[in-house]
mmCIF file of N, CA and C in Angstrom:
data_model
loop_
_atom_site.group_PDB
_atom_site.id
_atom_site.type_symbol
_atom_site.label_atom_id
_atom_site.label_comp_id
_atom_site.label_asym_id
_atom_site.label_seq_id
_atom_site.Cartn_x
_atom_site.Cartn_y
_atom_site.Cartn_z
ATOM 1 N N UNK A 1 -31.260 -25.604 40.880
ATOM 2 C CA UNK A 1 -30.621 -26.907 40.906
ATOM 3 C C UNK A 1 -31.340 -27.826 39.924
ATOM 4 N N UNK A 2 -30.612 -28.691 39.279
ATOM 5 C CA UNK A 2 -31.224 -29.564 38.278
ATOM 6 C C UNK A 2 -31.886 -30.763 38.934
ATOM 7 N N UNK A 3 -32.510 -31.606 38.152
ATOM 8 C CA UNK A 3 -33.227 -32.761 38.677
ATOM 9 C C UNK A 3 -32.410 -34.040 38.639
ATOM 10 N N UNK A 4 -31.124 -33.959 38.442
ATOM 11 C CA UNK A 4 -30.296 -35.153 38.419
ATOM 12 C C UNK A 4 -29.600 -35.332 39.758
ATOM 13 N N UNK A 5 -29.327 -36.564 40.104
ATOM 14 C CA UNK A 5 -28.612 -36.837 41.337
ATOM 15 C C UNK A 5 -27.161 -36.438 41.165
ATOM 16 N N UNK A 6 -26.690 -35.629 42.102
ATOM 17 C CA UNK A 6 -25.311 -35.138 42.013
ATOM 18 C C UNK A 6 -24.540 -35.411 43.297
ATOM 19 N N UNK A 7 -25.009 -36.371 44.092
ATOM 20 C CA UNK A 7 -24.345 -36.629 45.366
ATOM 21 C C UNK A 7 -22.934 -37.167 45.152
ATOM 22 N N UNK A 8 -22.095 -36.956 46.165
ATOM 23 C CA UNK A 8 -20.694 -37.385 46.116
ATOM 24 C C UNK A 8 -20.560 -38.786 46.696
ATOM 25 N N UNK A 9 -19.486 -39.495 46.352
ATOM 26 C CA UNK A 9 -19.247 -40.796 46.991
ATOM 27 C C UNK A 9 -18.988 -40.603 48.487
ATOM 28 N N UNK A 10 -19.560 -41.476 49.294
ATOM 29 C CA UNK A 10 -19.380 -41.397 50.747
ATOM 30 C C UNK A 10 -17.980 -41.836 51.136
ATOM 31 N N UNK A 11 -17.473 -41.291 52.239
ATOM 32 C CA UNK A 11 -16.139 -41.689 52.691
ATOM 33 C C UNK A 11 -16.140 -43.091 53.302
ATOM 34 N N UNK A 12 -14.963 -43.669 53.406
ATOM 35 C CA UNK A 12 -14.769 -44.966 54.046
ATOM 36 C C UNK A 12 -14.461 -44.698 55.524
ATOM 37 N N UNK A 13 -15.405 -44.991 56.392
ATOM 38 C CA UNK A 13 -15.239 -44.676 57.811
ATOM 39 C C UNK A 13 -14.099 -45.483 58.432
ATOM 40 N N UNK A 14 -13.896 -46.708 58.008
ATOM 41 C CA UNK A 14 -12.760 -47.472 58.522
ATOM 42 C C UNK A 14 -11.437 -46.793 58.171
ATOM 43 N N UNK A 15 -11.363 -46.244 56.963
ATOM 44 C CA UNK A 15 -10.176 -45.503 56.554
ATOM 45 C C UNK A 15 -10.020 -44.244 57.403
ATOM 46 N N UNK A 16 -11.118 -43.541 57.615
ATOM 47 C CA UNK A 16 -11.083 -42.352 58.465
ATOM 48 C C UNK A 16 -10.544 -42.684 59.852
ATOM 49 N N UNK A 17 -11.047 -43.776 60.441
ATOM 50 C CA UNK A 17 -10.604 -44.163 61.782
ATOM 51 C C UNK A 17 -9.123 -44.543 61.789
ATOM 52 N N UNK A 18 -8.690 -45.247 60.763
ATOM 53 C CA UNK A 18 -7.264 -45.592 60.670
ATOM 54 C C UNK A 18 -6.404 -44.335 60.608
ATOM 55 N N UNK A 19 -6.826 -43.371 59.808
ATOM 56 C CA UNK A 19 -6.085 -42.117 59.692
ATOM 57 C C UNK A 19 -6.120 -41.335 61.012
ATOM 58 N N UNK A 20 -7.272 -41.345 61.687
ATOM 59 C CA UNK A 20 -7.391 -40.641 62.963
ATOM 60 C C UNK A 20 -6.467 -41.257 64.010
ATOM 61 N N UNK A 21 -6.407 -42.581 64.030
ATOM 62 C CA UNK A 21 -5.559 -43.264 65.013
ATOM 63 C C UNK A 21 -4.072 -43.079 64.715
ATOM 64 N N UNK A 22 -3.740 -42.743 63.483
ATOM 65 C CA UNK A 22 -2.348 -42.483 63.110
ATOM 66 C C UNK A 22 -1.951 -41.025 63.353
ATOM 67 N N UNK A 23 -2.923 -40.167 63.636
ATOM 68 C CA UNK A 23 -2.661 -38.750 63.872
ATOM 69 C C UNK A 23 -1.870 -38.579 65.171
ATOM 70 N N UNK A 24 -0.919 -37.638 65.212
ATOM 71 C CA UNK A 24 -0.119 -37.416 66.419
ATOM 72 C C UNK A 24 -0.955 -37.120 67.673
ATOM 73 N N UNK A 25 -2.123 -36.527 67.494
ATOM 74 C CA UNK A 25 -2.977 -36.202 68.642
ATOM 75 C C UNK A 25 -3.705 -37.418 69.202
ATOM 76 N N UNK A 26 -3.658 -38.545 68.485
ATOM 77 C CA UNK A 26 -4.453 -39.716 68.887
ATOM 78 C C UNK A 26 -4.026 -40.307 70.223
ATOM 79 N N UNK A 27 -2.811 -40.029 70.682
ATOM 80 C CA UNK A 27 -2.375 -40.562 71.971
ATOM 81 C C UNK A 27 -3.186 -39.979 73.133
ATOM 82 N N UNK A 28 -3.908 -38.881 72.874
ATOM 83 C CA UNK A 28 -4.751 -38.264 73.899
ATOM 84 C C UNK A 28 -6.213 -38.684 73.790
ATOM 85 N N UNK A 29 -6.519 -39.475 72.766
ATOM 86 C CA UNK A 29 -7.906 -39.850 72.485
ATOM 87 C C UNK A 29 -8.240 -41.191 73.127
ATOM 88 N N UNK A 30 -9.342 -41.189 73.886
ATOM 89 C CA UNK A 30 -9.840 -42.420 74.489
ATOM 90 C C UNK A 30 -11.123 -42.903 73.846
ATOM 91 N N UNK A 31 -11.679 -42.099 72.928
ATOM 92 C CA UNK A 31 -12.938 -42.468 72.278
ATOM 93 C C UNK A 31 -13.091 -41.716 70.973
ATOM 94 N N UNK A 32 -13.566 -42.417 69.960
ATOM 95 C CA UNK A 32 -13.998 -41.807 68.705
ATOM 96 C C UNK A 32 -15.494 -42.060 68.573
ATOM 97 N N UNK A 33 -16.196 -41.077 68.078
ATOM 98 C CA UNK A 33 -17.634 -41.199 67.870
ATOM 99 C C UNK A 33 -17.945 -40.716 66.465
ATOM 100 N N UNK A 34 -18.784 -41.471 65.738
ATOM 101 C CA UNK A 34 -19.143 -41.145 64.361
ATOM 102 C C UNK A 34 -20.641 -40.865 64.270
ATOM 103 N N UNK A 35 -20.968 -39.804 63.561
ATOM 104 C CA UNK A 35 -22.357 -39.485 63.220
ATOM 105 C C UNK A 35 -22.493 -39.665 61.714
ATOM 106 N N UNK A 36 -23.530 -40.382 61.292
ATOM 107 C CA UNK A 36 -23.842 -40.544 59.867
ATOM 108 C C UNK A 36 -25.296 -40.138 59.655
ATOM 109 N N UNK A 37 -25.504 -38.929 59.141
ATOM 110 C CA UNK A 37 -26.850 -38.465 58.822
ATOM 111 C C UNK A 37 -27.238 -38.927 57.435
ATOM 112 N N UNK A 38 -28.468 -39.433 57.301
ATOM 113 C CA UNK A 38 -28.963 -39.917 56.015
ATOM 114 C C UNK A 38 -30.329 -39.308 55.708
ATOM 115 N N UNK A 39 -30.677 -39.288 54.433
ATOM 116 C CA UNK A 39 -31.979 -38.791 54.007
ATOM 117 C C UNK A 39 -33.029 -39.844 54.372
ATOM 118 N N UNK A 40 -34.049 -39.405 55.107
ATOM 119 C CA UNK A 40 -35.156 -40.309 55.477
ATOM 120 C C UNK A 40 -36.421 -39.874 54.753
ATOM 121 N N UNK A 41 -37.392 -40.770 54.660
ATOM 122 C CA UNK A 41 -38.622 -40.431 53.953
ATOM 123 C C UNK A 41 -39.614 -39.656 54.822
ATOM 124 N N UNK A 42 -39.432 -39.681 56.114
ATOM 125 C CA UNK A 42 -40.331 -38.949 57.010
ATOM 126 C C UNK A 42 -39.916 -37.474 57.037
ATOM 127 N N UNK A 43 -40.836 -36.556 56.741
ATOM 128 C CA UNK A 43 -40.488 -35.137 56.739
ATOM 129 C C UNK A 43 -39.982 -34.659 58.105
ATOM 130 N N UNK A 44 -39.062 -33.710 58.074
ATOM 131 C CA UNK A 44 -38.482 -33.156 59.296
ATOM 132 C C UNK A 44 -39.567 -32.608 60.225
ATOM 133 N N UNK A 45 -40.574 -31.930 59.667
ATOM 134 C CA UNK A 45 -41.633 -31.339 60.489
ATOM 135 C C UNK A 45 -42.400 -32.410 61.269
ATOM 136 N N UNK A 46 -42.572 -33.578 60.687
ATOM 137 C CA UNK A 46 -43.283 -34.659 61.380
ATOM 138 C C UNK A 46 -42.426 -35.222 62.512
ATOM 139 N N UNK A 47 -41.144 -35.435 62.246
ATOM 140 C CA UNK A 47 -40.249 -36.017 63.243
ATOM 141 C C UNK A 47 -40.016 -35.052 64.395
ATOM 142 N N UNK A 48 -39.763 -33.806 64.085
ATOM 143 C CA UNK A 48 -39.372 -32.834 65.114
ATOM 144 C C UNK A 48 -40.547 -32.111 65.774
ATOM 145 N N UNK A 49 -41.635 -31.890 65.021
ATOM 146 C CA UNK A 49 -42.737 -31.082 65.547
ATOM 147 C C UNK A 49 -44.064 -31.811 65.578
ATOM 148 N N UNK A 50 -44.107 -33.043 65.079
ATOM 149 C CA UNK A 50 -45.357 -33.800 65.078
ATOM 150 C C UNK A 50 -46.356 -33.337 64.038
ATOM 151 N N UNK A 51 -45.910 -32.527 63.078
ATOM 152 C CA UNK A 51 -46.801 -32.014 62.028
ATOM 153 C C UNK A 51 -46.803 -33.000 60.863
ATOM 154 N N UNK A 52 -47.970 -33.601 60.605
ATOM 155 C CA UNK A 52 -48.085 -34.588 59.526
ATOM 156 C C UNK A 52 -48.977 -34.021 58.431
ATOM 157 N N UNK A 53 -48.363 -33.647 57.310
ATOM 158 C CA UNK A 53 -49.145 -33.121 56.189
ATOM 159 C C UNK A 53 -49.464 -34.207 55.161
ATOM 160 N N UNK A 54 -49.159 -35.454 55.508
ATOM 161 C CA UNK A 54 -49.477 -36.576 54.631
ATOM 162 C C UNK A 54 -48.464 -36.829 53.532
ATOM 163 N N UNK A 55 -47.397 -36.058 53.502
ATOM 164 C CA UNK A 55 -46.395 -36.231 52.457
ATOM 165 C C UNK A 55 -45.257 -37.119 52.939
ATOM 166 N N UNK A 56 -44.495 -37.594 51.981
ATOM 167 C CA UNK A 56 -43.251 -38.298 52.277
ATOM 168 C C UNK A 56 -42.130 -37.624 51.500
ATOM 169 N N UNK A 57 -40.934 -37.731 52.026
ATOM 170 C CA UNK A 57 -39.775 -37.154 51.374
ATOM 171 C C UNK A 57 -39.281 -38.134 50.307
ATOM 172 N N UNK A 58 -39.088 -37.622 49.107
ATOM 173 C CA UNK A 58 -38.558 -38.418 48.007
ATOM 174 C C UNK A 58 -37.059 -38.175 47.819
ATOM 175 N N UNK A 59 -36.611 -37.035 48.334
ATOM 176 C CA UNK A 59 -35.210 -36.661 48.202
ATOM 177 C C UNK A 59 -34.974 -35.323 48.866
ATOM 178 N N UNK A 60 -33.802 -34.768 48.591
ATOM 179 C CA UNK A 60 -33.422 -33.513 49.223
ATOM 180 C C UNK A 60 -32.394 -32.803 48.349
ATOM 181 N N UNK A 61 -32.547 -31.482 48.244
ATOM 182 C CA UNK A 61 -31.491 -30.653 47.669
ATOM 183 C C UNK A 61 -30.665 -30.148 48.847
ATOM 184 N N UNK A 62 -29.367 -30.427 48.819
ATOM 185 C CA UNK A 62 -28.510 -30.161 49.964
ATOM 186 C C UNK A 62 -27.289 -29.360 49.543
ATOM 187 N N UNK A 63 -26.997 -28.317 50.296
ATOM 188 C CA UNK A 63 -25.790 -27.528 50.052
ATOM 189 C C UNK A 63 -25.258 -27.035 51.391
ATOM 190 N N UNK A 64 -24.022 -26.532 51.370
ATOM 191 C CA UNK A 64 -23.424 -26.043 52.609
ATOM 192 C C UNK A 64 -22.462 -24.908 52.332
ATOM 193 N N UNK A 65 -22.199 -24.134 53.390
ATOM 194 C CA UNK A 65 -21.255 -23.030 53.352
ATOM 195 C C UNK A 65 -19.960 -23.537 53.991
ATOM 196 N N UNK A 66 -18.943 -23.790 53.180
ATOM 197 C CA UNK A 66 -17.696 -24.393 53.658
ATOM 198 C C UNK A 66 -17.014 -23.540 54.728
ATOM 199 N N UNK A 67 -17.041 -22.225 54.592
ATOM 200 C CA UNK A 67 -16.405 -21.361 55.586
ATOM 201 C C UNK A 67 -17.096 -21.476 56.940
ATOM 202 N N UNK A 68 -18.413 -21.559 56.930
ATOM 203 C CA UNK A 68 -19.156 -21.722 58.184
ATOM 204 C C UNK A 68 -18.868 -23.079 58.816
ATOM 205 N N UNK A 69 -18.739 -24.116 57.992
ATOM 206 C CA UNK A 69 -18.413 -25.443 58.517
ATOM 207 C C UNK A 69 -17.031 -25.415 59.167
ATOM 208 N N UNK A 70 -16.059 -24.806 58.509
ATOM 209 C CA UNK A 70 -14.708 -24.710 59.078
ATOM 210 C C UNK A 70 -14.713 -23.939 60.395
ATOM 211 N N UNK A 71 -15.515 -22.879 60.470
ATOM 212 C CA UNK A 71 -15.612 -22.114 61.718
ATOM 213 C C UNK A 71 -16.246 -22.953 62.824
ATOM 214 N N UNK A 72 -17.242 -23.756 62.479
ATOM 215 C CA UNK A 72 -17.887 -24.625 63.468
ATOM 216 C C UNK A 72 -16.910 -25.675 63.977
ATOM 217 N N UNK A 73 -16.102 -26.214 63.084
ATOM 218 C CA UNK A 73 -15.083 -27.195 63.478
ATOM 219 C C UNK A 73 -14.070 -26.536 64.413
ATOM 220 N N UNK A 74 -13.596 -25.351 64.051
ATOM 221 C CA UNK A 74 -12.619 -24.636 64.885
ATOM 222 C C UNK A 74 -13.184 -24.366 66.273
ATOM 223 N N UNK A 75 -14.442 -23.992 66.341
ATOM 224 C CA UNK A 75 -15.076 -23.738 67.630
ATOM 225 C C UNK A 75 -15.167 -25.026 68.461
ATOM 226 N N UNK A 76 -15.459 -26.132 67.808
ATOM 227 C CA UNK A 76 -15.574 -27.407 68.513
ATOM 228 C C UNK A 76 -14.229 -27.841 69.083
ATOM 229 N N UNK A 77 -13.151 -27.529 68.392
ATOM 230 C CA UNK A 77 -11.813 -27.850 68.907
ATOM 231 C C UNK A 77 -11.513 -27.132 70.227
ATOM 232 N N UNK A 78 -12.231 -26.072 70.537
ATOM 233 C CA UNK A 78 -11.997 -25.365 71.800
ATOM 234 C C UNK A 78 -12.690 -26.032 72.984
ATOM 235 N N UNK A 79 -13.522 -27.023 72.711
ATOM 236 C CA UNK A 79 -14.230 -27.713 73.797
ATOM 237 C C UNK A 79 -13.264 -28.625 74.552
ATOM 238 N N UNK A 80 -13.539 -28.827 75.825
ATOM 239 C CA UNK A 80 -12.687 -29.659 76.680
ATOM 240 C C UNK A 80 -12.497 -31.060 76.109
ATOM 241 N N UNK A 81 -11.231 -31.481 76.037
ATOM 242 C CA UNK A 81 -10.905 -32.862 75.713
ATOM 243 C C UNK A 81 -11.061 -33.283 74.267
ATOM 244 N N UNK A 82 -11.238 -32.341 73.332
ATOM 245 C CA UNK A 82 -11.439 -32.694 71.923
ATOM 246 C C UNK A 82 -10.123 -32.509 71.170
ATOM 247 N N UNK A 83 -9.682 -33.594 70.502
ATOM 248 C CA UNK A 83 -8.372 -33.593 69.839
ATOM 249 C C UNK A 83 -8.416 -33.928 68.354
ATOM 250 N N UNK A 84 -9.556 -34.432 67.865
ATOM 251 C CA UNK A 84 -9.607 -34.826 66.454
ATOM 252 C C UNK A 84 -11.029 -34.625 65.933
ATOM 253 N N UNK A 85 -11.138 -33.980 64.769
ATOM 254 C CA UNK A 85 -12.441 -33.771 64.125
ATOM 255 C C UNK A 85 -12.269 -33.927 62.618
ATOM 256 N N UNK A 86 -13.206 -34.624 62.022
ATOM 257 C CA UNK A 86 -13.248 -34.723 60.558
ATOM 258 C C UNK A 86 -14.710 -34.687 60.136
ATOM 259 N N UNK A 87 -15.001 -33.899 59.101
ATOM 260 C CA UNK A 87 -16.373 -33.730 58.629
ATOM 261 C C UNK A 87 -16.414 -33.902 57.118
ATOM 262 N N UNK A 88 -17.430 -34.609 56.649
ATOM 263 C CA UNK A 88 -17.717 -34.740 55.217
ATOM 264 C C UNK A 88 -19.184 -34.408 55.022
ATOM 265 N N UNK A 89 -19.470 -33.541 54.060
ATOM 266 C CA UNK A 89 -20.849 -33.190 53.734
ATOM 267 C C UNK A 89 -21.107 -33.469 52.267
ATOM 268 N N UNK A 90 -22.242 -34.063 52.004
ATOM 269 C CA UNK A 90 -22.649 -34.328 50.630
ATOM 270 C C UNK A 90 -23.118 -33.018 50.011
ATOM 271 N N UNK A 91 -23.523 -33.061 48.761
ATOM 272 C CA UNK A 91 -24.079 -31.885 48.112
ATOM 273 C C UNK A 91 -24.868 -32.313 46.890
ATOM 274 N N UNK A 92 -25.818 -31.463 46.510
ATOM 275 C CA UNK A 92 -26.618 -31.728 45.326
ATOM 276 C C UNK A 92 -27.948 -32.354 45.662
ATOM 277 N N UNK A 93 -28.502 -33.042 44.691
ATOM 278 C CA UNK A 93 -29.797 -33.701 44.862
ATOM 279 C C UNK A 93 -29.560 -35.100 45.418
ATOM 280 N N UNK A 94 -30.123 -35.347 46.588
ATOM 281 C CA UNK A 94 -29.964 -36.628 47.270
ATOM 282 C C UNK A 94 -31.291 -37.373 47.281
ATOM 283 N N UNK A 95 -31.227 -38.677 47.407
ATOM 284 C CA UNK A 95 -32.423 -39.495 47.486
ATOM 285 C C UNK A 95 -32.483 -40.178 48.855
ATOM 286 N N UNK A 96 -33.651 -40.722 49.178
ATOM 287 C CA UNK A 96 -33.832 -41.408 50.460
ATOM 288 C C UNK A 96 -32.762 -42.490 50.602
ATOM 289 N N UNK A 97 -32.103 -42.485 51.747
ATOM 290 C CA UNK A 97 -31.036 -43.443 52.018
ATOM 291 C C UNK A 97 -29.641 -42.926 51.733
ATOM 292 N N UNK A 98 -29.541 -41.826 50.975
ATOM 293 C CA UNK A 98 -28.222 -41.245 50.699
ATOM 294 C C UNK A 98 -27.627 -40.653 51.971
ATOM 295 N N UNK A 99 -26.313 -40.691 52.058
ATOM 296 C CA UNK A 99 -25.613 -40.049 53.159
ATOM 297 C C UNK A 99 -25.669 -38.540 52.990
ATOM 298 N N UNK A 100 -26.015 -37.841 54.081
ATOM 299 C CA UNK A 100 -25.996 -36.376 54.104
ATOM 300 C C UNK A 100 -24.658 -35.907 54.648
ATOM 301 N N UNK A 101 -24.232 -36.533 55.757
ATOM 302 C CA UNK A 101 -22.994 -36.106 56.393
ATOM 303 C C UNK A 101 -22.390 -37.223 57.222
ATOM 304 N N UNK A 102 -21.074 -37.107 57.405
ATOM 305 C CA UNK A 102 -20.329 -37.902 58.374
ATOM 306 C C UNK A 102 -19.548 -36.927 59.236
ATOM 307 N N UNK A 103 -19.571 -37.158 60.538
ATOM 308 C CA UNK A 103 -18.774 -36.377 61.478
ATOM 309 C C UNK A 103 -18.057 -37.376 62.379
ATOM 310 N N UNK A 104 -16.750 -37.239 62.478
ATOM 311 C CA UNK A 104 -15.934 -38.078 63.351
ATOM 312 C C UNK A 104 -15.276 -37.163 64.376
ATOM 313 N N UNK A 105 -15.460 -37.495 65.648
ATOM 314 C CA UNK A 105 -14.845 -36.707 66.716
ATOM 315 C C UNK A 105 -14.100 -37.642 67.648
ATOM 316 N N UNK A 106 -12.870 -37.259 67.994
ATOM 317 C CA UNK A 106 -12.068 -37.999 68.960
ATOM 318 C C UNK A 106 -11.734 -37.118 70.142
ATOM 319 N N UNK A 107 -11.883 -37.703 71.325
ATOM 320 C CA UNK A 107 -11.588 -36.935 72.528
ATOM 321 C C UNK A 107 -11.181 -37.834 73.680
ATOM 322 N N UNK A 108 -10.909 -37.202 74.789
ATOM 323 C CA UNK A 108 -10.349 -37.926 75.927
ATOM 324 C C UNK A 108 -11.355 -38.843 76.624
ATOM 325 N N UNK A 109 -12.553 -38.345 76.933
ATOM 326 C CA UNK A 109 -13.546 -39.162 77.640
ATOM 327 C C UNK A 109 -14.916 -39.020 76.985
ATOM 328 N N UNK A 110 -15.755 -40.021 77.226
ATOM 329 C CA UNK A 110 -17.066 -40.095 76.575
ATOM 330 C C UNK A 110 -17.902 -38.828 76.730
ATOM 331 N N UNK A 111 -18.078 -38.268 77.936
ATOM 332 C CA UNK A 111 -18.926 -37.075 78.023
ATOM 333 C C UNK A 111 -18.435 -35.912 77.151
ATOM 334 N N UNK A 112 -17.130 -35.723 77.053
ATOM 335 C CA UNK A 112 -16.598 -34.648 76.210
ATOM 336 C C UNK A 112 -16.889 -34.907 74.734
ATOM 337 N N UNK A 113 -16.712 -36.146 74.313
ATOM 338 C CA UNK A 113 -16.919 -36.486 72.899
ATOM 339 C C UNK A 113 -18.395 -36.403 72.528
ATOM 340 N N UNK A 114 -19.267 -36.924 73.383
ATOM 341 C CA UNK A 114 -20.709 -36.864 73.115
ATOM 342 C C UNK A 114 -21.172 -35.412 73.039
ATOM 343 N N UNK A 115 -20.742 -34.585 73.998
ATOM 344 C CA UNK A 115 -21.130 -33.168 73.984
ATOM 345 C C UNK A 115 -20.624 -32.457 72.729
ATOM 346 N N UNK A 116 -19.393 -32.741 72.331
ATOM 347 C CA UNK A 116 -18.815 -32.095 71.150
ATOM 348 C C UNK A 116 -19.536 -32.527 69.880
ATOM 349 N N UNK A 117 -19.854 -33.810 69.774
ATOM 350 C CA UNK A 117 -20.580 -34.288 68.584
ATOM 351 C C UNK A 117 -21.942 -33.622 68.504
ATOM 352 N N UNK A 118 -22.653 -33.593 69.617
ATOM 353 C CA UNK A 118 -23.971 -32.960 69.645
ATOM 354 C C UNK A 118 -23.869 -31.496 69.240
ATOM 355 N N UNK A 119 -22.919 -30.781 69.799
ATOM 356 C CA UNK A 119 -22.768 -29.350 69.511
ATOM 357 C C UNK A 119 -22.403 -29.103 68.050
ATOM 358 N N UNK A 120 -21.468 -29.880 67.525
ATOM 359 C CA UNK A 120 -21.028 -29.664 66.145
ATOM 360 C C UNK A 120 -22.122 -30.009 65.144
ATOM 361 N N UNK A 121 -22.774 -31.141 65.311
ATOM 362 C CA UNK A 121 -23.839 -31.522 64.376
ATOM 363 C C UNK A 121 -24.974 -30.499 64.436
ATOM 364 N N UNK A 122 -25.332 -30.045 65.630
ATOM 365 C CA UNK A 122 -26.387 -29.037 65.764
ATOM 366 C C UNK A 122 -25.995 -27.748 65.032
ATOM 367 N N UNK A 123 -24.771 -27.305 65.208
ATOM 368 C CA UNK A 123 -24.315 -26.079 64.551
ATOM 369 C C UNK A 123 -24.308 -26.252 63.023
ATOM 370 N N UNK A 124 -23.818 -27.391 62.546
ATOM 371 C CA UNK A 124 -23.814 -27.645 61.099
ATOM 372 C C UNK A 124 -25.242 -27.613 60.565
ATOM 373 N N UNK A 125 -26.139 -28.329 61.237
ATOM 374 C CA UNK A 125 -27.516 -28.452 60.745
ATOM 375 C C UNK A 125 -28.277 -27.126 60.795
ATOM 376 N N UNK A 126 -27.979 -26.277 61.785
ATOM 377 C CA UNK A 126 -28.767 -25.055 61.945
ATOM 378 C C UNK A 126 -28.117 -23.810 61.344
ATOM 379 N N UNK A 127 -26.779 -23.841 61.111
ATOM 380 C CA UNK A 127 -26.113 -22.624 60.670
ATOM 381 C C UNK A 127 -25.286 -22.760 59.391
ATOM 382 N N UNK A 128 -25.031 -23.989 58.949
ATOM 383 C CA UNK A 128 -24.075 -24.166 57.853
ATOM 384 C C UNK A 128 -24.650 -24.794 56.589
ATOM 385 N N UNK A 129 -25.807 -25.420 56.688
ATOM 386 C CA UNK A 129 -26.338 -26.147 55.540
ATOM 387 C C UNK A 129 -27.715 -25.640 55.135
ATOM 388 N N UNK A 130 -28.062 -25.957 53.893
ATOM 389 C CA UNK A 130 -29.428 -25.730 53.394
ATOM 390 C C UNK A 130 -29.956 -27.073 52.939
ATOM 391 N N UNK A 131 -31.075 -27.468 53.530
ATOM 392 C CA UNK A 131 -31.737 -28.724 53.178
ATOM 393 C C UNK A 131 -33.146 -28.402 52.675
ATOM 394 N N UNK A 132 -33.431 -28.765 51.451
ATOM 395 C CA UNK A 132 -34.764 -28.567 50.904
ATOM 396 C C UNK A 132 -35.347 -29.939 50.602
ATOM 397 N N UNK A 133 -36.335 -30.330 51.420
ATOM 398 C CA UNK A 133 -36.966 -31.639 51.226
ATOM 399 C C UNK A 133 -37.803 -31.620 49.951
ATOM 400 N N UNK A 134 -37.708 -32.682 49.181
ATOM 401 C CA UNK A 134 -38.506 -32.859 47.958
ATOM 402 C C UNK A 134 -39.587 -33.873 48.303
ATOM 403 N N UNK A 135 -40.832 -33.409 48.406
ATOM 404 C CA UNK A 135 -41.909 -34.242 48.919
ATOM 405 C C UNK A 135 -42.871 -34.688 47.824
ATOM 406 N N UNK A 136 -43.557 -35.787 48.140
ATOM 407 C CA UNK A 136 -44.627 -36.276 47.250
ATOM 408 C C UNK A 136 -45.852 -36.561 48.081
#
């Protein structure tokens, strides 16, 4: 991967919500929940495992497997009460503060939507993407 920033423009979440509410399935939706993952300067190992090597994240090389993402979305649609899903993933060299992903989920009740968002984001992060932190 080269050293230039190649991130994509982020989606308009208000537009996404308008489109979701216009979808035929929206009459069954009582809640929409949005996840917006961004590049942070604190290394993942420090946040998740308490390992501090004294470095900070300057950016990230990010890529994803589109087929795996589509399979994860399809699996999430099988969860109770889930009627709408939309996912956007960035790609390329990202810098601190850049958007990594947006996930929008619509479902019947809060517990179903929260569980589905947690499950989908976890699956995307652990099985569908490659994140290489660029540290200093």
